[in-house]
Coordinates of C-alpha atoms in Angstrom, one line a residue:
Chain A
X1 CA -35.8 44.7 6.4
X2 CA -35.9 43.0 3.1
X3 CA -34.5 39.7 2.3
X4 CA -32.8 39.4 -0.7
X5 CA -31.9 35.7 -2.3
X6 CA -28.8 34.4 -3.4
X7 CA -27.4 31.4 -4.4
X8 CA -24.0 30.8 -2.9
X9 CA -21.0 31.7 -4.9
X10 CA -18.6 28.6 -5.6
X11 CA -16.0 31.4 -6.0
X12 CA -15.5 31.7 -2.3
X13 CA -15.3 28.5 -0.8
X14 CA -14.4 25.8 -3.5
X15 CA -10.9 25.4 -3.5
X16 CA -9.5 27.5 -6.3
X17 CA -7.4 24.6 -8.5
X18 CA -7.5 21.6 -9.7
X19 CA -7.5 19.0 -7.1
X20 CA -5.3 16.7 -9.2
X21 CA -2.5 19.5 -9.8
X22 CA -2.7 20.4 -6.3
X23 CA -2.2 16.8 -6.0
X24 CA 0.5 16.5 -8.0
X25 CA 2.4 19.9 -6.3
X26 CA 2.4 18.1 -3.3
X27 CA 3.8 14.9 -4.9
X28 CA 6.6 16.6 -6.3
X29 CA 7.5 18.1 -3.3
X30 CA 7.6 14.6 -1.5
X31 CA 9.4 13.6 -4.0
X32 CA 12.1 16.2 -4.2
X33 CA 12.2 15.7 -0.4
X34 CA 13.0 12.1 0.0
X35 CA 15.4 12.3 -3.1
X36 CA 17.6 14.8 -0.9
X37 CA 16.8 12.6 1.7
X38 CA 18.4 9.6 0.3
X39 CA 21.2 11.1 -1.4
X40 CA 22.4 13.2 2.0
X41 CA 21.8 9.9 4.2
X42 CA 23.8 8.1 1.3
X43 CA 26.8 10.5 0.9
X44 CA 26.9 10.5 4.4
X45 CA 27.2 7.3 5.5
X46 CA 29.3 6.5 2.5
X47 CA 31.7 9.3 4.2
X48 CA 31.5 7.2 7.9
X49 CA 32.0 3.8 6.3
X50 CA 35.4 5.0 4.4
X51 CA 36.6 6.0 7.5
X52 CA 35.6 3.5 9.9
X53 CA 38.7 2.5 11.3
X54 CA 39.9 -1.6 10.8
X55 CA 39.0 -2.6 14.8
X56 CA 35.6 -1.5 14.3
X57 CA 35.1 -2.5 10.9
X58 CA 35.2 -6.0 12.3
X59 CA 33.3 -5.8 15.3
X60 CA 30.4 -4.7 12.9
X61 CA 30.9 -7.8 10.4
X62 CA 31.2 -9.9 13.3
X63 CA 28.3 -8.9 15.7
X64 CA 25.9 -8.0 12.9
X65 CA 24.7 -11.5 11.6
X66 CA 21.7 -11.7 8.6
X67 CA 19.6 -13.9 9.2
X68 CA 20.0 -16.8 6.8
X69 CA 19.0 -20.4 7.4
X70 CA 22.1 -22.4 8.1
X71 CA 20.7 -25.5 8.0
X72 CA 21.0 -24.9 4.0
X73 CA 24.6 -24.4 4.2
X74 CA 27.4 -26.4 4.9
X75 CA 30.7 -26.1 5.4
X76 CA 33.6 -26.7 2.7
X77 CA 37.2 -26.8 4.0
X78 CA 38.4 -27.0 -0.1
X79 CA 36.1 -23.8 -0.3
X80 CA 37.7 -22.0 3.3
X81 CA 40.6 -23.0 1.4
X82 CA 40.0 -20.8 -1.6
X83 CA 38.9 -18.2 0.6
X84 CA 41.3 -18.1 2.4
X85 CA 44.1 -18.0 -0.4
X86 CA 42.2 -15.1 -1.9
X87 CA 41.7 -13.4 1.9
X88 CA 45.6 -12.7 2.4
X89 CA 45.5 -10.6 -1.2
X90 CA 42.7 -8.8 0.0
X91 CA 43.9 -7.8 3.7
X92 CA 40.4 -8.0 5.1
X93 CA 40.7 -7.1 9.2
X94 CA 38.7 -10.0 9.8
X95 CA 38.2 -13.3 9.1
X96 CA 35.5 -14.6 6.1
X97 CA 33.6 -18.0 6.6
X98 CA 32.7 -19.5 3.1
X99 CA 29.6 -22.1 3.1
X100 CA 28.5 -23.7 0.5
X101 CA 24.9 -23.1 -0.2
X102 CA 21.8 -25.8 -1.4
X103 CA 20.3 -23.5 -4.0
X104 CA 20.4 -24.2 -7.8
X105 CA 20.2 -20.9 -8.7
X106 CA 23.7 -19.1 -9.8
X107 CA 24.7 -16.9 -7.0
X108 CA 27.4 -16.2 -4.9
X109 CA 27.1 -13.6 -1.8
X110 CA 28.9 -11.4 0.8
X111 CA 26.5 -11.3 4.2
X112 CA 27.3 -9.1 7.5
X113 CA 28.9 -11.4 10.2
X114 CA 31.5 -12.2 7.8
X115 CA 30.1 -15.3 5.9
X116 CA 30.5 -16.1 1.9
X117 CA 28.1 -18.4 0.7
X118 CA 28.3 -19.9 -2.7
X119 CA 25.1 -21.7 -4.3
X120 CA 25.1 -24.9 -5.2
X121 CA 24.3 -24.4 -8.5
X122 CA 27.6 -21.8 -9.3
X123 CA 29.3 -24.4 -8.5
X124 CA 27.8 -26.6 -10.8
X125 CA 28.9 -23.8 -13.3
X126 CA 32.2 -23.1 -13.2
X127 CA 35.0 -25.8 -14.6
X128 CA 38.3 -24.3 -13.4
X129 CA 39.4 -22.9 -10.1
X130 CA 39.9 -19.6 -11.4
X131 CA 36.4 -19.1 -12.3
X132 CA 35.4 -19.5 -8.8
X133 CA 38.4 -17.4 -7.3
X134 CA 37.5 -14.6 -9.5
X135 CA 33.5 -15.1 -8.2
X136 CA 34.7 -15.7 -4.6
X137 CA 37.2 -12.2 -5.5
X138 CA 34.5 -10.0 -6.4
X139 CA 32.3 -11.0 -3.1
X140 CA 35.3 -10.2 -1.4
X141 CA 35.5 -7.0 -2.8
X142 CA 32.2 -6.4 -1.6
X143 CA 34.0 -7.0 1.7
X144 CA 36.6 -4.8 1.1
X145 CA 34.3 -1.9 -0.4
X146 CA 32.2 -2.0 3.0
X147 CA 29.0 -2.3 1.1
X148 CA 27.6 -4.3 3.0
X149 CA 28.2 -1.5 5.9
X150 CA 26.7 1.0 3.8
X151 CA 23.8 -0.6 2.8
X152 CA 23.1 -1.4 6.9
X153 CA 23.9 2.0 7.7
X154 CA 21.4 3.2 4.9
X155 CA 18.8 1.0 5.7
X156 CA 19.0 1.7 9.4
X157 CA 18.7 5.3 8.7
X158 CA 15.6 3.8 6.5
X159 CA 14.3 1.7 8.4
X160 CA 14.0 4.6 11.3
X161 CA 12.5 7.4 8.8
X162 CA 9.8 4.8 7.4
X163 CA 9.1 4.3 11.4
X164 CA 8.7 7.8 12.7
X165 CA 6.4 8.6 9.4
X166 CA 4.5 5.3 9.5
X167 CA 1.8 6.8 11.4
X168 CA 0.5 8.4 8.7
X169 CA -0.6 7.2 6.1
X170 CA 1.9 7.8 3.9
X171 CA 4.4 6.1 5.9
X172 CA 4.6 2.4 4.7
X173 CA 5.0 4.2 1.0
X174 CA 8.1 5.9 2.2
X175 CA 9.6 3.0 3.7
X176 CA 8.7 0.3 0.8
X177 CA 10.0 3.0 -2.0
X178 CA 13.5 3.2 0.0
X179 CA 13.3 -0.6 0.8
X180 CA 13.2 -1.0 -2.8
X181 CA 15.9 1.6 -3.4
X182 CA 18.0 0.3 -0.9
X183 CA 18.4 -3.7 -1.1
X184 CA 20.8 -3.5 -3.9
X185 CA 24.4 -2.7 -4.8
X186 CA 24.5 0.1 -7.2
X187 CA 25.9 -1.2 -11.0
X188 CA 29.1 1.2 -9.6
X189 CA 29.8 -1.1 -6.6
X190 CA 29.3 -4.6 -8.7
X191 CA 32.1 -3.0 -10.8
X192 CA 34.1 -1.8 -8.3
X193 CA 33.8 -5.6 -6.6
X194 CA 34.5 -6.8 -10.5
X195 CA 37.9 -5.1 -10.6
X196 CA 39.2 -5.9 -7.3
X197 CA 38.3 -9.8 -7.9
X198 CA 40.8 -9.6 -10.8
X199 CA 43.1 -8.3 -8.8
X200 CA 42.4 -11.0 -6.1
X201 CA 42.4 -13.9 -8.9
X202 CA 46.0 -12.4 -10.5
X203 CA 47.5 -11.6 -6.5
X204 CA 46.3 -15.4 -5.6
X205 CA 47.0 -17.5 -9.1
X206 CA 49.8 -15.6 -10.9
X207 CA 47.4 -15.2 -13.6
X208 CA 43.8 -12.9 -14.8
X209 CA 43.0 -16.1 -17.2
X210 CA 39.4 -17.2 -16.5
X211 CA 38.3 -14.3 -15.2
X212 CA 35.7 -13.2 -17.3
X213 CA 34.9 -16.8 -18.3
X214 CA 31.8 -17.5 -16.4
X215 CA 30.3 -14.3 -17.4
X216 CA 31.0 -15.2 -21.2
X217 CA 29.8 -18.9 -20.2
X218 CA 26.4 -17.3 -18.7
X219 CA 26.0 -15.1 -21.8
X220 CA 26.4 -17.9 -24.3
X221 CA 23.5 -19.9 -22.5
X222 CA 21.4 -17.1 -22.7
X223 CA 21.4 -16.9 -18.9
X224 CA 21.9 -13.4 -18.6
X225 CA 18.1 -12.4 -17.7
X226 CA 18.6 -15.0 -14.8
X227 CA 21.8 -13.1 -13.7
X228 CA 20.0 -9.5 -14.1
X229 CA 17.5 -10.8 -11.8
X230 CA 20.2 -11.0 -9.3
X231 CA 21.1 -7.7 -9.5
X232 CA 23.9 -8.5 -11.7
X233 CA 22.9 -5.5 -14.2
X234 CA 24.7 -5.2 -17.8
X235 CA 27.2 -7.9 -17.7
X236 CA 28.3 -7.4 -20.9
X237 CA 29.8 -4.0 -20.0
X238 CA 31.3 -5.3 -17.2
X239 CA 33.4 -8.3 -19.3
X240 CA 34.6 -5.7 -21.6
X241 CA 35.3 -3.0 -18.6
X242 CA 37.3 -6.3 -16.7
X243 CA 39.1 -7.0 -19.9
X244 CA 40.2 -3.7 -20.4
X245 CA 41.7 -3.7 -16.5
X246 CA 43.5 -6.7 -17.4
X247 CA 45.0 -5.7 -20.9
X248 CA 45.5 -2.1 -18.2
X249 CA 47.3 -3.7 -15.5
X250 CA 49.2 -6.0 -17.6
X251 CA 47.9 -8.8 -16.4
X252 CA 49.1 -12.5 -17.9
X253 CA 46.4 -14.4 -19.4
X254 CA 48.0 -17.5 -20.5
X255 CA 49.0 -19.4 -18.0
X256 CA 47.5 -23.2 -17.6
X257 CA 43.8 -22.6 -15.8
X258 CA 43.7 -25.0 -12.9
X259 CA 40.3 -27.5 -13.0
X260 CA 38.3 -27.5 -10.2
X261 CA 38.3 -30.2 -7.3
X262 CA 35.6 -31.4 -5.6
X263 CA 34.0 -28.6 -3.1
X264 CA 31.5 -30.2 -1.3
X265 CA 29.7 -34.1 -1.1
Chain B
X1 CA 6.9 -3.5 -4.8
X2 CA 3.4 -4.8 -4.5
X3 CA 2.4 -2.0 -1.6
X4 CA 3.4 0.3 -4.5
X5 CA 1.3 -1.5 -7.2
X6 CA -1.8 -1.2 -4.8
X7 CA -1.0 2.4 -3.9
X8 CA -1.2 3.0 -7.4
X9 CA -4.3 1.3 -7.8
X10 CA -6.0 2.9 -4.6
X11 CA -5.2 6.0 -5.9
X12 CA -6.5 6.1 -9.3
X13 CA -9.8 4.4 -8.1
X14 CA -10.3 6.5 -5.0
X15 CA -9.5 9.7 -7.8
X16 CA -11.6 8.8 -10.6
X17 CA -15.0 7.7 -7.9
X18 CA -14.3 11.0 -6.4
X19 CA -14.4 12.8 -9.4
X20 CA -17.2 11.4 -10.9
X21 CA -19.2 11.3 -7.7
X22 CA -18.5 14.6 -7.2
X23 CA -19.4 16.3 -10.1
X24 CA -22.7 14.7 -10.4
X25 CA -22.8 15.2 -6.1
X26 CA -22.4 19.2 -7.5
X27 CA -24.8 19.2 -10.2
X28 CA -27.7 17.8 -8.2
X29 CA -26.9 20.7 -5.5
X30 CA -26.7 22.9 -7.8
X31 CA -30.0 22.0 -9.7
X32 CA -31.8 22.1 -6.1
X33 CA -30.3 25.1 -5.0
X34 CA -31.8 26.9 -7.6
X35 CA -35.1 25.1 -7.2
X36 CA -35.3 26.6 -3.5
X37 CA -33.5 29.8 -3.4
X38 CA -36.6 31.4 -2.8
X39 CA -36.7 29.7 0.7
X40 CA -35.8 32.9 2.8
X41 CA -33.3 30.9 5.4
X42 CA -31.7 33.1 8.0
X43 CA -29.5 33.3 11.1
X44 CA -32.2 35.9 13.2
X45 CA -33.4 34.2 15.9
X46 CA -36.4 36.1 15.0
X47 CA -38.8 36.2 12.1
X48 CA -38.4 39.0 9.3
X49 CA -42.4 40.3 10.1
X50 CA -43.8 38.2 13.4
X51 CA -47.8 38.7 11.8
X52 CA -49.7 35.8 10.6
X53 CA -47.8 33.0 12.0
X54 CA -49.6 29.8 11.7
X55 CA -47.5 27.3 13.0
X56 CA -43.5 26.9 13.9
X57 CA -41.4 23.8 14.0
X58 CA -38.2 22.5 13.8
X59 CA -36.8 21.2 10.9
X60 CA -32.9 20.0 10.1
X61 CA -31.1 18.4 7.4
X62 CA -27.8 16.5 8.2
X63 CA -25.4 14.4 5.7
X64 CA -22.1 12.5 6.4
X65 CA -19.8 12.5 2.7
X66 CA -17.1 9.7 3.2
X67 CA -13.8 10.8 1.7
X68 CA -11.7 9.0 -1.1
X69 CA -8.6 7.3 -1.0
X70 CA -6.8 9.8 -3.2
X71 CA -8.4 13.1 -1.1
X72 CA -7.2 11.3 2.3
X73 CA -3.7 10.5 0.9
X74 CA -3.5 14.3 -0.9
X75 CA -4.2 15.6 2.9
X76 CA -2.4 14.0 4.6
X77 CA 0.6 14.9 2.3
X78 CA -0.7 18.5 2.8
X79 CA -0.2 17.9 6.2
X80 CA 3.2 17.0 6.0
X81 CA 4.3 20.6 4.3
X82 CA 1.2 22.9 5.7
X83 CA -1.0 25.3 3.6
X84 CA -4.8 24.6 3.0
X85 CA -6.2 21.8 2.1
X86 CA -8.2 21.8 -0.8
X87 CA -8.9 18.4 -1.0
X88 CA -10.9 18.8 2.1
X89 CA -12.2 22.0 1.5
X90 CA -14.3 20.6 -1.3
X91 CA -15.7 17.9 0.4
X92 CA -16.9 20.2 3.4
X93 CA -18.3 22.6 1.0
X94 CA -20.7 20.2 -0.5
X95 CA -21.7 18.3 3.1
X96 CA -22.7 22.2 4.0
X97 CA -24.4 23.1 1.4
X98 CA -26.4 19.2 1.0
X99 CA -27.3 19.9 4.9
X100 CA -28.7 23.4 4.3
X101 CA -30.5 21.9 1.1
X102 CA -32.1 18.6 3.0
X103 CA -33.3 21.3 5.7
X104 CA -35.0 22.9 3.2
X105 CA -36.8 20.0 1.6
X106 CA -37.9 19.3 5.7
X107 CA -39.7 22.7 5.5
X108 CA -41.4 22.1 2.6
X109 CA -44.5 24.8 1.6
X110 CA -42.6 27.1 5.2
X111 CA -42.7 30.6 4.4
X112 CA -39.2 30.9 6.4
X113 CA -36.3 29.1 8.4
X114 CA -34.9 31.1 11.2
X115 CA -32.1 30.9 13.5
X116 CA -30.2 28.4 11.7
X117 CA -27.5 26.6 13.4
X118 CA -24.5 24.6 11.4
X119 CA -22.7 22.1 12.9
X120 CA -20.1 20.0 11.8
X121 CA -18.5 17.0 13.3
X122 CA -16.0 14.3 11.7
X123 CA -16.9 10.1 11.9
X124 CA -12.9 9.4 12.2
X125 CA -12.3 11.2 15.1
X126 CA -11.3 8.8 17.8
X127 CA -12.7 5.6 15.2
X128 CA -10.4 3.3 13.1
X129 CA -8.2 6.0 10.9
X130 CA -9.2 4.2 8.0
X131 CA -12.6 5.6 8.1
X132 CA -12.7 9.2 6.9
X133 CA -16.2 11.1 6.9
X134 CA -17.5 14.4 7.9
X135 CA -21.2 14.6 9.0
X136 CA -22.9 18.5 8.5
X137 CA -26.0 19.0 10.6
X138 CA -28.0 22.1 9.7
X139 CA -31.2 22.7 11.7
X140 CA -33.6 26.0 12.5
X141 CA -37.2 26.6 12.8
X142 CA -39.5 26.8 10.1
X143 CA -42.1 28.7 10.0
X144 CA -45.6 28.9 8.4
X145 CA -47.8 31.9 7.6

């Protein structure tokens, strides 16, 4: 027997590519996998949320509260008021609690369990009671869009996914990149909410004057960067798209804007 | 946002140490393989000719590699779809060959290693999953003529 010497050949057992393409194979098809992911789990629950009937469209907005700190909010009846006023035009199957909010930033939002809450500092903002109506229209239109159903049906369906992958290691990616995905309205929905708080404003007041004022307002003081930051995308687009409803619809915009009463002490 | 930021940053570190350690991991192998490729080392539990035998003993070489952020990530993504993983199989390919080559620097001046054994066993098993490593042990008997 004669023993011959040989070096071992890296043909055999090294791994035949790139690590970094095989890498990057296996990224893509992550990535391809969760973007069918989303858009099935989004189309989907769209589909249930548009034809959820009324009686359970309010036992959702009721029992499903977010978790804000109410201790920063207080109640308004001139705001309820508004609200109210606005509420009949929009035929919501429930009832929608406005607060007023101690927060200088310019905000207004739409939360599950049926609550409005305007900042502080929007209502530092706006001069005329159409400016708000139109503001406290387009959160209603949230209301009436069932966004916020969507996005807690999609972020349910999220938030389950993310767990039953989070142990691996690649779990808490998942979740985060959906998270991040999911937390806002899509530039489509702020539209949609956009058009129907004309209609609100014109259904309530007669009248779409003052509707696209605060946006024009907020664009003049060079605020806009603060309003993109929450998720208010593009505003300029959506003046001209509400304008073009307006002139559309045949809405008047001359009659006498009506200035704003105090809303809170 | 900021899990994302230090993914990102995990990643690219755990990729470019792992390259770079790597390569020069496989040029030093490579350099010493040559070096003692003239080490007969065999599987036969017994020697090629059994004349002249001095003295016998056991010698063994054993290394543990740690694995890299991007490698454990890539694998456990190759886990999730199936198919080999070659981020693994590169590792394990230089913790054999190291072992075999630190056995051989134990037998130094042997005529021979016989009946070689290779054994593998991996650190994380059981430990904090955070810790990935693979240890090689390779041991036989060398012997002198």
């Amino acid at each position: 027997m004669k023993y011959t010497s040989k070096l071992p050949d890296e043909k055999v057992n090294r791994p035949k590519e790139y690590l970094f393409l095989f890498a990057l194979k296996l990224l893509s098809g992550l990535l391809v996998f969760v973007v069918l992911f989303y858009l099935i789990v989004t189309a989907s629950v769209n589909i249930i949320a548009e034809n959820l009937s009324p009686e359970h469209e309010a036992k959702i907005m009721k029992y499903v509260q977010m978790d804000i700190d109410m201790n920063q909010t207080q109640k308004s009846t001139q705001l309820q008021h508004m609200v109210d006023k606005l509420a009949v035009c929009a035929k919501l199957p429930y009832k929608v609690d406005a607060y007023v909010m101690d927060d200088f930033h310019v905000n207004a939002m739409a939360v599950p369990g049926a609550k409005m809450l305007v900042t502080k500092g929007l209502l530092h903002k706006v001069k005329t009671e159409n400016e708000l109506a139109m503001v406290l229209g387009h959160e209603l239109g949230h209301f009436k869009h069932k966004d916020n159903i969507k996005s807690m049906g999609k972020g349910l369906i999220f938030a389950v996914a993310g767990m039953l992958l989070s142990s691996d290691n690649y779990g808490s990616l998942f979740s985060t990149t959906l998270e991040m995905t999911n937390n806002r309205y899509s530039q489509e929905q702020e539209m949609a909410a956009d058009l129907f708080g004309v209609d609100m404003l014109n259904c309530a007041y007669g009248t779409a004057n003052g509707a696209t004022a605060l946006f024009e307002k907020m664009k003049k003081e060079g605020e806009g960067w603060k309003y993109l930051l929450a998720d208010h995308p593009d505003f300029i687009k959506r003046i001209k798209k509400m304008k073009a409803y307006i002139r559309e619809r045949e809405y008047d915009t001359s009659k006498k804007l009506i200035p704003l009463g105090r809303i809170y002490k | 946002m900021e899990n994302l930021i230090l993914f990102a940053v995990l990643m690219t570190v755990g990729y470019i140490s792992g390259t770079i350690l790597e390569k020069h991991h496989l040029t030093s192998i490579r350099e010493r393989e040559e070096q003692m490729v003239s080490l007969p080392t065999i599987m036969l539990k017994k020697p090629l000719h059994e004349e002249g035998i001095k003295e016998v003993k056991l010698v063994g070489g054993s290394v543990v590699i740690s694995i890299d952020y991007f490698k454990k990530i890539v694998a456990s993504l190759a886990n999730l779809f199936g198919g080999n993983i070659a981020t693994y199989e590169t590792l394990v390919d230089r913790a054999r060959r190291e072992a075999i080559l630190r056995m051989k620097e134990d037998a130094k001046d042997a005529s021979e290693i016989i009946n070689i054994r290779i054994e593998t066993s991996s650190i994380s098993k059981n430990a904090n999953r955070n810790v990935g490593a693979v240890e090689v042990l390779a041991y036989g008997t060398a012997v002198w003529r």
